[in-house]
Amino acid sequence: MPGGWTPNLSWITPDLAVGGSFPAGRAAALAADHGVGAVIDVRSEACDDPHELEGCGIRFLHLPTFDHHAVSQSMLDAGVAFAADARREGRRLLIHCEHGIGRSATVALCVLVDRGMGPMEALSRSKDVRELVSPSPAQYEAWTCWLGRSAPQARVPTFDAFKAVAYRHLTAGA
């Protein structure tokens, strides 16, 4: 990668990435080298510098959520709306938390379903591209609650179906 830095992100679709945090001062590289035009930061323990991001032409939304905790329904709604706006504007979106495992994946799953993917297709695709994707049980509950409210036509996966995909890395080779 230019500048010797590789961000911790995975492109789930051509315009949607899930990842972990990035160092201060790297917004320009995210924009120039990776085409990121919008960022959702789902961490409560830290926050990207909105001025740095905006100075690089990157739109920004902060949805502060504690690690392993559920993202609130209002924050999921805000994230989905922000993602839809970014897409309409032709911006590639990075949704990140600290490590790109649970909080960011939960928001991304909602975005993918909002874009028309089935819930299990969204989870499988995310897991296939980024093996780290493993929302916690509380995050699963938040996602299924969001599905019930915002995508009533979607088939809500059981926890057993969800865990077979989300936690498959824990049983691989067992």
N, CA and C atoms as an extended XYZ file, in Angstrom:
522
Properties=species:S:1:pos:R:3:atomname:S:1:resname:S:1:resid:I:1 pbc="F F F"
N         0.829       -1.185        0.000 N   MET     1
C         0.000        0.000        0.000 CA  MET     1
C         0.872        1.246        0.000 C   MET     1
N         0.413        2.300       -0.665 N   PRO     2
C         1.166        3.553       -0.632 CA  PRO     2
C         1.345        4.028        0.809 C   PRO     2
N         2.520        4.536        1.114 N   GLY     3
C         2.784        5.044        2.455 CA  GLY     3
C         3.083        3.958        3.470 C   GLY     3
N         3.071        2.685        3.065 N   GLY     4
C         3.417        1.600        3.960 CA  GLY     4
C         2.380        1.261        5.007 C   GLY     4
N         1.153        1.726        4.850 N   TRP     5
C         0.104        1.450        5.830 CA  TRP     5
C        -1.038        0.716        5.154 C   TRP     5
N        -1.463       -0.376        5.760 N   THR     6
C        -2.612       -1.125        5.267 CA  THR     6
C        -3.706       -1.052        6.319 C   THR     6
N        -4.852       -0.478        5.966 N   PRO     7
C        -5.925       -0.374        6.960 CA  PRO     7
C        -6.534       -1.731        7.275 C   PRO     7
N        -7.076       -1.839        8.471 N   ASN     8
C        -7.759       -3.049        8.922 CA  ASN     8
C        -9.219       -2.948        8.483 C   ASN     8
N        -9.459       -3.274        7.226 N   LEU     9
C       -10.822       -3.241        6.704 CA  LEU     9
C       -10.988       -4.293        5.625 C   LEU     9
N       -12.236       -4.673        5.411 N   SER    10
C       -12.583       -5.661        4.384 CA  SER    10
C       -13.784       -5.127        3.625 C   SER    10
N       -13.708       -5.144        2.297 N   TRP    11
C       -14.813       -4.675        1.462 CA  TRP    11
C       -15.829       -5.801        1.318 C   TRP    11
N       -16.980       -5.636        1.967 N   ILE    12
C       -18.054       -6.623        1.910 CA  ILE    12
C       -18.744       -6.538        0.557 C   ILE    12
N       -18.931       -5.325        0.077 N   THR    13
C       -19.421       -5.043       -1.275 CA  THR    13
C       -18.468       -3.994       -1.842 C   THR    13
N       -18.570       -3.670       -3.120 N   PRO    14
C       -17.651       -2.664       -3.664 CA  PRO    14
C       -17.720       -1.295       -2.977 C   PRO    14
N       -18.834       -1.005       -2.299 N   ASP    15
C       -18.951        0.312       -1.662 CA  ASP    15
C       -19.191        0.257       -0.156 C   ASP    15
N       -19.013       -0.915        0.464 N   LEU    16
C       -19.235       -1.054        1.909 CA  LEU    16
C       -18.135       -1.909        2.530 C   LEU    16
N       -17.392       -1.303        3.455 N   ALA    17
C       -16.329       -2.011        4.165 CA  ALA    17
C       -16.638       -2.059        5.651 C   ALA    17
N       -16.166       -3.131        6.295 N   VAL    18
C       -16.216       -3.282        7.744 CA  VAL    18
C       -14.774       -3.390        8.211 C   VAL    18
N       -14.466       -2.727        9.329 N   GLY    19
C       -13.096       -2.807        9.794 CA  GLY    19
C       -12.909       -2.362       11.215 C   GLY    19
N       -11.628       -2.291       11.573 N   GLY    20
C       -11.227       -1.821       12.882 CA  GLY    20
C       -10.795       -0.373       12.812 C   GLY    20
N       -10.357        0.142       13.944 N   SER    21
C        -9.965        1.547       14.019 CA  SER    21
C        -8.727        1.800       13.161 C   SER    21
N        -8.516        3.074       12.870 N   PHE    22
C        -7.342        3.471       12.102 CA  PHE    22
C        -6.645        4.609       12.841 C   PHE    22
N        -5.327        4.736       12.661 N   PRO    23
C        -4.583        5.758       13.400 CA  PRO    23
C        -4.975        7.172       12.987 C   PRO    23
N        -4.894        8.084       13.944 N   ALA    24
C        -5.086        9.501       13.630 CA  ALA    24
C        -4.088        9.881       12.544 C   ALA    24
N        -4.499       10.735       11.669 N   GLY    25
C        -3.627       11.168       10.586 CA  GLY    25
C        -3.719       10.311        9.337 C   GLY    25
N        -4.561        9.290        9.333 N   ARG    26
C        -4.676        8.397        8.176 CA  ARG    26
C        -5.931        8.633        7.340 C   ARG    26
N        -6.701        9.648        7.650 N   ALA    27
C        -7.921        9.911        6.880 CA  ALA    27
C        -7.604       10.198        5.418 C   ALA    27
N        -6.545       10.942        5.166 N   ALA    28
C        -6.185       11.258        3.780 CA  ALA    28
C        -5.878        9.983        3.002 C   ALA    28
N        -5.190        9.035        3.644 N   ALA    29
C        -4.885        7.761        2.979 CA  ALA    29
C        -6.158        6.951        2.755 C   ALA    29
N        -7.075        6.970        3.721 N   LEU    30
C        -8.350        6.263        3.523 CA  LEU    30
C        -9.073        6.808        2.299 C   LEU    30
N        -9.091        8.123        2.163 N   ALA    31
C        -9.786        8.746        1.034 CA  ALA    31
C        -9.035        8.520       -0.276 C   ALA    31
N        -7.754        8.846       -0.293 N   ALA    32
C        -6.993        8.806       -1.542 CA  ALA    32
C        -6.650        7.394       -2.002 C   ALA    32
N        -6.209        6.550       -1.085 N   ASP    33
C        -5.722        5.221       -1.463 CA  ASP    33
C        -6.797        4.145       -1.458 C   ASP    33
N        -7.882        4.374       -0.715 N   HIS    34
C        -8.907        3.338       -0.569 CA  HIS    34
C       -10.294        3.803       -0.986 C   HIS    34
N       -10.410        5.055       -1.390 N   GLY    35
C       -11.675        5.567       -1.900 CA  GLY    35
C       -12.770        5.718       -0.868 C   GLY    35
N       -12.418        5.766        0.418 N   VAL    36
C       -13.431        5.927        1.466 CA  VAL    36
C       -13.944        7.366        1.443 C   VAL    36
N       -15.262        7.510        1.341 N   GLY    37
C       -15.876        8.831        1.322 CA  GLY    37
C       -16.815        9.080        2.480 C   GLY    37
N       -17.028        8.054        3.311 N   ALA    38
C       -17.904        8.181        4.479 CA  ALA    38
C       -17.460        7.157        5.519 C   ALA    38
N       -17.584        7.530        6.788 N   VAL    39
C       -17.169        6.665        7.893 CA  VAL    39
C       -18.237        6.689        8.978 C   VAL    39
N       -18.578        5.495        9.466 N   ILE    40
C       -19.373        5.354       10.685 CA  ILE    40
C       -18.458        4.711       11.722 C   ILE    40
N       -18.263        5.404       12.845 N   ASP    41
C       -17.447        4.907       13.955 CA  ASP    41
C       -18.405        4.481       15.063 C   ASP    41
N       -18.361        3.194       15.454 N   VAL    42
C       -19.316        2.651       16.412 CA  VAL    42
C       -18.673        2.454       17.798 C   VAL    42
N       -17.562        3.108       18.059 N   ARG    43
C       -16.878        2.948       19.352 CA  ARG    43
C       -17.355        3.985       20.365 C   ARG    43
N       -17.497        3.554       21.610 N   SER    44
C       -17.733        4.513       22.696 CA  SER    44
C       -16.417        4.879       23.377 C   SER    44
N       -15.428        4.009       23.274 N   GLU    45
C       -14.159        4.208       23.969 CA  GLU    45
C       -13.242        5.201       23.267 C   GLU    45
N       -13.577        5.583       22.052 N   ALA    46
C       -12.780        6.529       21.273 CA  ALA    46
C       -13.666        7.083       20.168 C   ALA    46
N       -13.135        8.059       19.459 N   CYS    47
C       -13.891        8.637       18.344 CA  CYS    47
C       -12.910        9.200       17.333 C   CYS    47
N       -13.158        8.908       16.068 N   ASP    48
C       -12.347        9.508       15.016 CA  ASP    48
C       -12.475       11.024       15.089 C   ASP    48
N       -11.474       11.717       14.591 N   ASP    49
C       -11.497       13.176       14.569 CA  ASP    49
C       -12.376       13.642       13.408 C   ASP    49
N       -13.564       14.166       13.707 N   PRO    50
C       -14.457       14.569       12.617 CA  PRO    50
C       -13.870       15.667       11.744 C   PRO    50
N       -13.055       16.549       12.332 N   HIS    51
C       -12.461       17.635       11.548 CA  HIS    51
C       -11.438       17.091       10.557 C   HIS    51
N       -10.654       16.111       10.999 N   GLU    52
C        -9.686       15.486       10.091 CA  GLU    52
C       -10.418       14.806        8.934 C   GLU    52
N       -11.459       14.041        9.253 N   LEU    53
C       -12.212       13.341        8.212 CA  LEU    53
C       -12.858       14.329        7.246 C   LEU    53
N       -13.560       15.306        7.793 N   GLU    54
C       -14.239       16.286        6.941 CA  GLU    54
C       -13.243       17.064        6.095 C   GLU    54
N       -12.050       17.337        6.647 N   GLY    55
C       -11.001       18.017        5.895 CA  GLY    55
C       -10.508       17.207        4.708 C   GLY    55
N       -10.733       15.910        4.748 N   CYS    56
C       -10.352       15.016        3.642 CA  CYS    56
C       -11.553       14.673        2.766 C   CYS    56
N       -12.672       15.354        2.993 N   GLY    57
C       -13.871       15.115        2.190 CA  GLY    57
C       -14.657       13.885        2.595 C   GLY    57
N       -14.426       13.390        3.805 N   ILE    58
C       -15.099       12.184        4.285 CA  ILE    58
C       -16.236       12.583        5.223 C   ILE    58
N       -17.453       12.153        4.895 N   ARG    59
C       -18.593       12.365        5.795 CA  ARG    59
C       -18.444       11.436        6.991 C   ARG    59
N       -18.993       11.853        8.150 N   PHE    60
C       -18.738       11.115        9.383 CA  PHE    60
C       -19.981       11.022       10.256 C   PHE    60
N       -20.166        9.837       10.858 N   LEU    61
C       -21.225        9.613       11.837 CA  LEU    61
C       -20.642        8.811       12.990 C   LEU    61
N       -20.888        9.271       14.214 N   HIS    62
C       -20.424        8.561       15.402 CA  HIS    62
C       -21.627        7.952       16.106 C   HIS    62
N       -21.590        6.640       16.317 N   LEU    63
C       -22.653        5.904       17.010 CA  LEU    63
C       -22.030        5.213       18.223 C   LEU    63
N       -21.753        5.952       19.291 N   PRO    64
C       -20.993        5.389       20.414 CA  PRO    64
C       -21.705        4.229       21.107 C   PRO    64
N       -21.033        3.080       21.079 N   THR    65
C       -21.571        1.848       21.662 CA  THR    65
C       -20.430        1.120       22.367 C   THR    65
N       -20.690        0.624       23.565 N   PHE    66
C       -19.676       -0.133       24.296 CA  PHE    66
C       -19.415       -1.471       23.605 C   PHE    66
N       -18.166       -1.933       23.701 N   ASP    67
C       -17.764       -3.203       23.106 CA  ASP    67
C       -18.640       -4.337       23.650 C   ASP    67
N       -19.023       -5.240       22.781 N   HIS    68
C       -19.857       -6.414       23.067 CA  HIS    68
C       -21.320       -6.076       23.349 C   HIS    68
N       -21.661       -4.795       23.471 N   HIS    69
C       -23.034       -4.389       23.752 CA  HIS    69
C       -23.822       -4.223       22.458 C   HIS    69
N       -25.127       -4.211       22.602 N   ALA    70
C       -26.011       -4.003       21.459 CA  ALA    70
C       -25.947       -2.551       21.008 C   ALA    70
N       -25.948       -2.365       19.709 N   VAL    71
C       -26.114       -1.030       19.137 CA  VAL    71
C       -27.597       -0.702       19.286 C   VAL    71
N       -27.920        0.490       19.776 N   SER    72
C       -29.326        0.832       20.011 CA  SER    72
C       -30.102        0.879       18.694 C   SER    72
N       -31.391        0.686       18.790 N   GLN    73
C       -32.243        0.711       17.597 CA  GLN    73
C       -32.188        2.071       16.904 C   GLN    73
N       -32.171        3.147       17.679 N   SER    74
C       -32.097        4.475       17.055 CA  SER    74
C       -30.764        4.669       16.343 C   SER    74
N       -29.691        4.111       16.893 N   MET    75
C       -28.389        4.205       16.228 CA  MET    75
C       -28.347        3.332       14.982 C   MET    75
N       -28.951        2.150       15.037 N   LEU    76
C       -29.017        1.318       13.828 CA  LEU    76
C       -29.779        2.056       12.734 C   LEU    76
N       -30.895        2.683       13.094 N   ASP    77
C       -31.664        3.458       12.111 CA  ASP    77
C       -30.827        4.600       11.537 C   ASP    77
N       -30.104        5.311       12.402 N   ALA    78
C       -29.263        6.418       11.944 CA  ALA    78
C       -28.152        5.914       11.031 C   ALA    78
N       -27.561        4.774       11.375 N   GLY    79
C       -26.504        4.205       10.541 CA  GLY    79
C       -27.007        3.785        9.174 C   GLY    79
N       -28.169        3.158        9.132 N   VAL    80
C       -28.760        2.736        7.853 CA  VAL    80
C       -29.089        3.958        6.999 C   VAL    80
N       -29.644        4.997        7.605 N   ALA    81
C       -29.973        6.220        6.858 CA  ALA    81
C       -28.704        6.894        6.334 C   ALA    81
N       -27.665        6.961        7.165 N   PHE    82
C       -26.389        7.551        6.756 CA  PHE    82
C       -25.798        6.760        5.590 C   PHE    82
N       -25.856        5.435        5.688 N   ALA    83
C       -25.330        4.576        4.620 CA  ALA    83
C       -26.094        4.787        3.319 C   ALA    83
N       -27.413        4.925        3.413 N   ALA    84
C       -28.220        5.160        2.209 CA  ALA    84
C       -27.857        6.503        1.581 C   ALA    84
N       -27.670        7.526        2.405 N   ASP    85
C       -27.257        8.835        1.883 CA  ASP    85
C       -25.890        8.741        1.220 C   ASP    85
N       -24.949        8.061        1.864 N   ALA    86
C       -23.605        7.914        1.301 CA  ALA    86
C       -23.667        7.214       -0.051 C   ALA    86
N       -24.478        6.190       -0.136 N   ARG    87
C       -24.603        5.451       -1.394 CA  ARG    87
C       -25.192        6.334       -2.488 C   ARG    87
N       -26.237        7.098       -2.150 N   ARG    88
C       -26.837        8.016       -3.133 CA  ARG    88
C       -25.822        9.041       -3.624 C   ARG    88
N       -24.914        9.426       -2.742 N   GLU    89
C       -23.878       10.401       -3.090 CA  GLU    89
C       -22.673        9.754       -3.778 C   GLU    89
N       -22.703        8.442       -3.952 N   GLY    90
C       -21.593        7.743       -4.600 CA  GLY    90
C       -20.360        7.602       -3.720 C   GLY    90
N       -20.553        7.622       -2.418 N   ARG    91
C       -19.427        7.507       -1.478 CA  ARG    91
C       -19.259        6.065       -1.006 C   ARG    91
N       -18.017        5.605       -0.980 N   ARG    92
C       -17.713        4.302       -0.391 CA  ARG    92
C       -17.672        4.478        1.123 C   ARG    92
N       -18.308        3.541        1.828 N   LEU    93
C       -18.513        3.659        3.269 CA  LEU    93
C       -17.687        2.644        4.042 C   LEU    93
N       -17.009        3.122        5.076 N   LEU    94
C       -16.336        2.266        6.052 CA  LEU    94
C       -17.114        2.346        7.358 C   LEU    94
N       -17.574        1.192        7.835 N   ILE    95
C       -18.186        1.097        9.160 CA  ILE    95
C       -17.161        0.394       10.042 C   ILE    95
N       -16.759        1.053       11.131 N   HIS    96
C       -15.731        0.430       11.970 CA  HIS    96
C       -16.013        0.610       13.448 C   HIS    96
N       -15.442       -0.330       14.207 N   CYS    97
C       -15.376       -0.225       15.663 CA  CYS    97
C       -13.891       -0.368       15.997 C   CYS    97
N       -13.548       -0.968       17.106 N   GLU    98
C       -12.124       -1.081       17.430 CA  GLU    98
C       -11.436       -2.165       16.606 C   GLU    98
N       -12.094       -3.317       16.450 N   HIS    99
C       -11.459       -4.436       15.756 CA  HIS    99
C       -12.235       -4.940       14.542 C   HIS    99
N       -13.434       -4.439       14.318 N   GLY   100
C       -14.220       -4.876       13.162 CA  GLY   100
C       -14.815       -6.254       13.333 C   GLY   100
N       -15.309       -6.542       14.536 N   ILE   101
C       -15.825       -7.874       14.843 CA  ILE   101
C       -17.331       -7.866       15.084 C   ILE   101
N       -17.806       -7.009       15.990 N   GLY   102
C       -19.201       -7.074       16.412 CA  GLY   102
C       -20.035       -5.839       16.154 C   GLY   102
N       -19.642       -4.713       16.761 N   ARG   103
C       -20.456       -3.504       16.643 CA  ARG   103
C       -20.574       -3.047       15.197 C   ARG   103
N       -19.437       -2.943       14.519 N   SER   104
C       -19.457       -2.503       13.119 CA  SER   104
C       -20.183       -3.513       12.245 C   SER   104
N       -19.974       -4.791       12.512 N   ALA   105
C       -20.644       -5.828       11.723 CA  ALA   105
C       -22.156       -5.758       11.893 C   ALA   105
N       -22.626       -5.451       13.098 N   THR   106
C       -24.066       -5.351       13.339 CA  THR   106
C       -24.683       -4.253       12.483 C   THR   106
N       -24.045       -3.088       12.464 N   VAL   107
C       -24.552       -1.988       11.630 CA  VAL   107
C       -24.494       -2.387       10.159 C   VAL   107
N       -23.394       -3.000        9.742 N   ALA   108
C       -23.254       -3.406        8.340 CA  ALA   108
C       -24.315       -4.425        7.936 C   ALA   108
N       -24.642       -5.356        8.821 N   LEU   109
C       -25.688       -6.334        8.503 CA  LEU   109
C       -27.018       -5.635        8.245 C   LEU   109
N       -27.333       -4.629        9.046 N   CYS   110
C       -28.568       -3.864        8.822 CA  CYS   110
C       -28.515       -3.138        7.483 C   CYS   110
N       -27.377       -2.547        7.165 N   VAL   111
C       -27.222       -1.840        5.888 CA  VAL   111
C       -27.415       -2.807        4.723 C   VAL   111
N       -26.795       -3.971        4.793 N   LEU   112
C       -26.915       -4.944        3.703 CA  LEU   112
C       -28.355       -5.408        3.517 C   LEU   112
N       -29.065       -5.656        4.608 N   VAL   113
C       -30.474       -6.055        4.500 CA  VAL   113
C       -31.295       -4.897        3.936 C   VAL   113
N       -31.006       -3.674        4.379 N   ASP   114
C       -31.709       -2.506        3.843 CA  ASP   114
C       -31.503       -2.384        2.337 C   ASP   114
N       -30.362       -2.825        1.855 N   ARG   115
C       -30.058       -2.781        0.419 CA  ARG   115
C       -30.665       -3.953       -0.348 C   ARG   115
N       -31.325       -4.874        0.358 N   GLY   116
C       -32.024       -5.952       -0.327 CA  GLY   116
C       -31.490       -7.351       -0.121 C   GLY   116
N       -30.403       -7.513        0.605 N   MET   117
C       -29.886       -8.856        0.884 CA  MET   117
C       -30.738       -9.527        1.947 C   MET   117
N       -30.849      -10.829        1.871 N   GLY   118
C       -31.479      -11.573        2.952 CA  GLY   118
C       -30.569      -11.560        4.167 C   GLY   118
N       -31.122      -11.685        5.368 N   PRO   119
C       -30.293      -11.634        6.571 CA  PRO   119
C       -29.157      -12.662        6.601 C   PRO   119
N       -29.446      -13.916        6.290 N   MET   120
C       -28.385      -14.925        6.331 CA  MET   120
C       -27.395      -14.744        5.185 C   MET   120
N       -27.868      -14.259        4.043 N   GLU   121
C       -26.952      -13.945        2.943 CA  GLU   121
C       -25.994      -12.837        3.376 C   GLU   121
N       -26.522      -11.815        4.052 N   ALA   122
C       -25.687      -10.712        4.530 CA  ALA   122
C       -24.645      -11.218        5.526 C   ALA   122
N       -25.066      -12.063        6.457 N   LEU   123
C       -24.140      -12.606        7.447 CA  LEU   123
C       -23.095      -13.495        6.788 C   LEU   123
N       -23.521      -14.383        5.912 N   SER   124
C       -22.579      -15.298        5.246 CA  SER   124
C       -21.568      -14.536        4.404 C   SER   124
N       -22.045      -13.557        3.653 N   ARG   125
C       -21.131      -12.771        2.819 CA  ARG   125
C       -20.124      -12.031        3.695 C   ARG   125
N       -20.609      -11.420        4.762 N   SER   126
C       -19.711      -10.684        5.659 CA  SER   126
C       -18.667      -11.613        6.268 C   SER   126
N       -19.094      -12.777        6.717 N   LYS   127
C       -18.189      -13.745        7.348 CA  LYS   127
C       -17.206      -14.315        6.325 C   LYS   127
N       -17.676      -14.561        5.095 N   ASP   128
C       -16.789      -15.080        4.055 CA  ASP   128
C       -15.682      -14.088        3.719 C   ASP   128
N       -16.024      -12.807        3.710 N   VAL   129
C       -15.052      -11.769        3.358 CA  VAL   129
C       -14.173      -11.400        4.551 C   VAL   129
N       -14.771      -11.364        5.724 N   ARG   130
C       -14.053      -10.969        6.946 CA  ARG   130
C       -14.332      -12.004        8.032 C   ARG   130
N       -13.460      -12.965        8.158 N   GLU   131
C       -13.658      -14.082        9.090 CA  GLU   131
C       -13.872      -13.609       10.528 C   GLU   131
N       -13.356      -12.426       10.868 N   LEU   132
C       -13.501      -11.894       12.224 CA  LEU   132
C       -14.941      -11.559       12.598 C   LEU   132
N       -15.813      -11.359       11.626 N   VAL   133
C       -17.194      -10.946       11.910 CA  VAL   133
C       -17.852      -11.960       12.840 C   VAL   133
N       -18.207      -11.508       14.048 N   SER   134
C       -18.816      -12.373       15.066 CA  SER   134
C       -19.606      -11.527       16.055 C   SER   134
N       -20.740      -10.985       15.667 N   PRO   135
C       -21.515      -10.197       16.627 CA  PRO   135
C       -21.849      -11.016       17.878 C   PRO   135
N       -21.856      -10.346       19.014 N   SER   136
C       -22.171      -10.994       20.292 CA  SER   136
C       -23.653      -11.362       20.338 C   SER   136
N       -24.054      -12.198       21.283 N   PRO   137
C       -25.487      -12.496       21.418 CA  PRO   137
C       -26.344      -11.235       21.587 C   PRO   137
N       -25.868      -10.252       22.339 N   ALA   138
C       -26.626       -9.000       22.493 CA  ALA   138
C       -26.740       -8.268       21.157 C   ALA   138
N       -25.682       -8.318       20.355 N   GLN   139
C       -25.709       -7.675       19.039 CA  GLN   139
C       -26.623       -8.435       18.082 C   GLN   139
N       -26.640       -9.756       18.181 N   TYR   140
C       -27.600      -10.559       17.412 CA  TYR   140
C       -29.025      -10.123       17.755 C   TYR   140
N       -29.322       -9.973       19.040 N   GLU   141
C       -30.667       -9.555       19.469 CA  GLU   141
C       -31.017       -8.185       18.900 C   GLU   141
N       -30.065       -7.263       18.903 N   ALA   142
C       -30.315       -5.930       18.336 CA  ALA   142
C       -30.612       -6.032       16.846 C   ALA   142
N       -29.833       -6.869       16.140 N   TRP   143
C       -30.036       -7.046       14.703 CA  TRP   143
C       -31.408       -7.645       14.425 C   TRP   143
N       -31.782       -8.682       15.151 N   THR   144
C       -33.079       -9.315       14.889 CA  THR   144
C       -34.235       -8.393       15.270 C   THR   144
N       -34.056       -7.578       16.287 N   CYS   145
C       -35.079       -6.579       16.631 CA  CYS   145
C       -35.216       -5.577       15.483 C   CYS   145
N       -34.073       -5.124       14.964 N   TRP   146
C       -34.094       -4.194       13.830 CA  TRP   146
C       -34.775       -4.851       12.625 C   TRP   146
N       -34.453       -6.112       12.359 N   LEU   147
C       -35.089       -6.821       11.244 CA  LEU   147
C       -36.603       -6.835       11.411 C   LEU   147
N       -37.077       -7.134       12.605 N   GLY   148
C       -38.511       -7.182       12.861 CA  GLY   148
C       -39.194       -5.848       12.644 C   GLY   148
N       -38.497       -4.762       12.967 N   ARG   149
C       -39.065       -3.422       12.813 CA  ARG   149
C       -38.924       -2.878       11.398 C   ARG   149
N       -37.752       -3.078       10.818 N   SER   150
C       -37.401       -2.368        9.585 CA  SER   150
C       -37.427       -3.219        8.330 C   SER   150
N       -37.418       -4.516        8.482 N   ALA   151
C       -37.437       -5.420        7.328 CA  ALA   151
C       -38.387       -6.573        7.628 C   ALA   151
N       -39.678       -6.257        7.858 N   PRO   152
C       -40.617       -7.303        8.284 CA  PRO   152
C       -40.772       -8.437        7.276 C   PRO   152
N       -40.426       -8.185        6.015 N   GLN   153
C       -40.506       -9.232        5.000 CA  GLN   153
C       -39.336      -10.212        5.099 C   GLN   153
N       -38.274       -9.808        5.804 N   ALA   154
C       -37.079      -10.648        5.912 CA  ALA   154
C       -37.324      -11.802        6.880 C   ALA   154
N       -36.723      -12.924        6.555 N   ARG   155
C       -36.802      -14.093        7.441 CA  ARG   155
C       -35.757      -13.927        8.541 C   ARG   155
N       -36.215      -13.722        9.761 N   VAL   156
C       -35.305      -13.497       10.888 CA  VAL   156
C       -34.643      -14.825       11.256 C   VAL   156
N       -33.312      -14.865       11.227 N   PRO   157
C       -32.632      -16.123       11.545 CA  PRO   157
C       -32.722      -16.467       13.027 C   PRO   157
N       -32.832      -17.754       13.310 N   THR   158
C       -32.760      -18.211       14.695 CA  THR   158
C       -31.335      -17.998       15.201 C   THR   158
N       -31.181      -18.011       16.511 N   PHE   159
C       -29.835      -17.874       17.059 CA  PHE   159
C       -28.962      -19.047       16.632 C   PHE   159
N       -29.523      -20.242       16.545 N   ASP   160
C       -28.734      -21.401       16.113 CA  ASP   160
C       -28.216      -21.222       14.691 C   ASP   160
N       -29.063      -20.722       13.791 N   ALA   161
C       -28.623      -20.480       12.412 CA  ALA   161
C       -27.552      -19.391       12.387 C   ALA   161
N       -27.771      -18.339       13.153 N   PHE   162
C       -26.814      -17.234       13.242 CA  PHE   162
C       -25.463      -17.723       13.757 C   PHE   162
N       -25.471      -18.447       14.876 N   LYS   163
C       -24.199      -18.852       15.486 CA  LYS   163
C       -23.445      -19.854       14.618 C   LYS   163
N       -24.163      -20.647       13.818 N   ALA   164
C       -23.491      -21.600       12.929 CA  ALA   164
C       -22.589      -20.877       11.930 C   ALA   164
N       -22.964      -19.674       11.558 N   VAL   165
C       -22.147      -18.877       10.637 CA  VAL   165
C       -21.220      -17.946       11.418 C   VAL   165
N       -21.781      -17.159       12.320 N   ALA   166
C       -21.003      -16.121       13.008 CA  ALA   166
C       -19.869      -16.689       13.850 C   ALA   166
N       -20.071      -17.855       14.429 N   TYR   167
C       -19.069      -18.422       15.332 CA  TYR   167
C       -18.389      -19.663       14.752 C   TYR   167
N       -18.486      -19.849       13.449 N   ARG   168
C       -17.906      -21.051       12.835 CA  ARG   168
C       -16.400      -21.140       13.032 C   ARG   168
N       -15.743      -20.003       13.179 N   HIS   169
C       -14.297      -20.027       13.401 CA  HIS   169
C       -13.940      -20.684       14.738 C   HIS   169
N       -14.889      -20.730       15.656 N   LEU   170
C       -14.638      -21.346       16.963 CA  LEU   170
C       -14.709      -22.867       16.913 C   LEU   170
N       -15.375      -23.394       15.891 N   THR   171
C       -15.527      -24.846       15.780 CA  THR   171
C       -14.757      -25.426       14.603 C   THR   171
N       -14.090      -24.577       13.833 N   ALA   172
C       -13.322      -25.059       12.680 CA  ALA   172
C       -12.239      -26.023       13.160 C   ALA   172
N       -12.210      -27.186       12.566 N   GLY   173
C       -11.209      -28.184       12.916 CA  GLY   173
C       -11.504      -28.955       14.192 C   GLY   173
N       -12.650      -28.666       14.804 N   ALA   174
C       -12.973      -29.369       16.062 CA  ALA   174
C       -13.551      -30.732       15.794 C   ALA   174
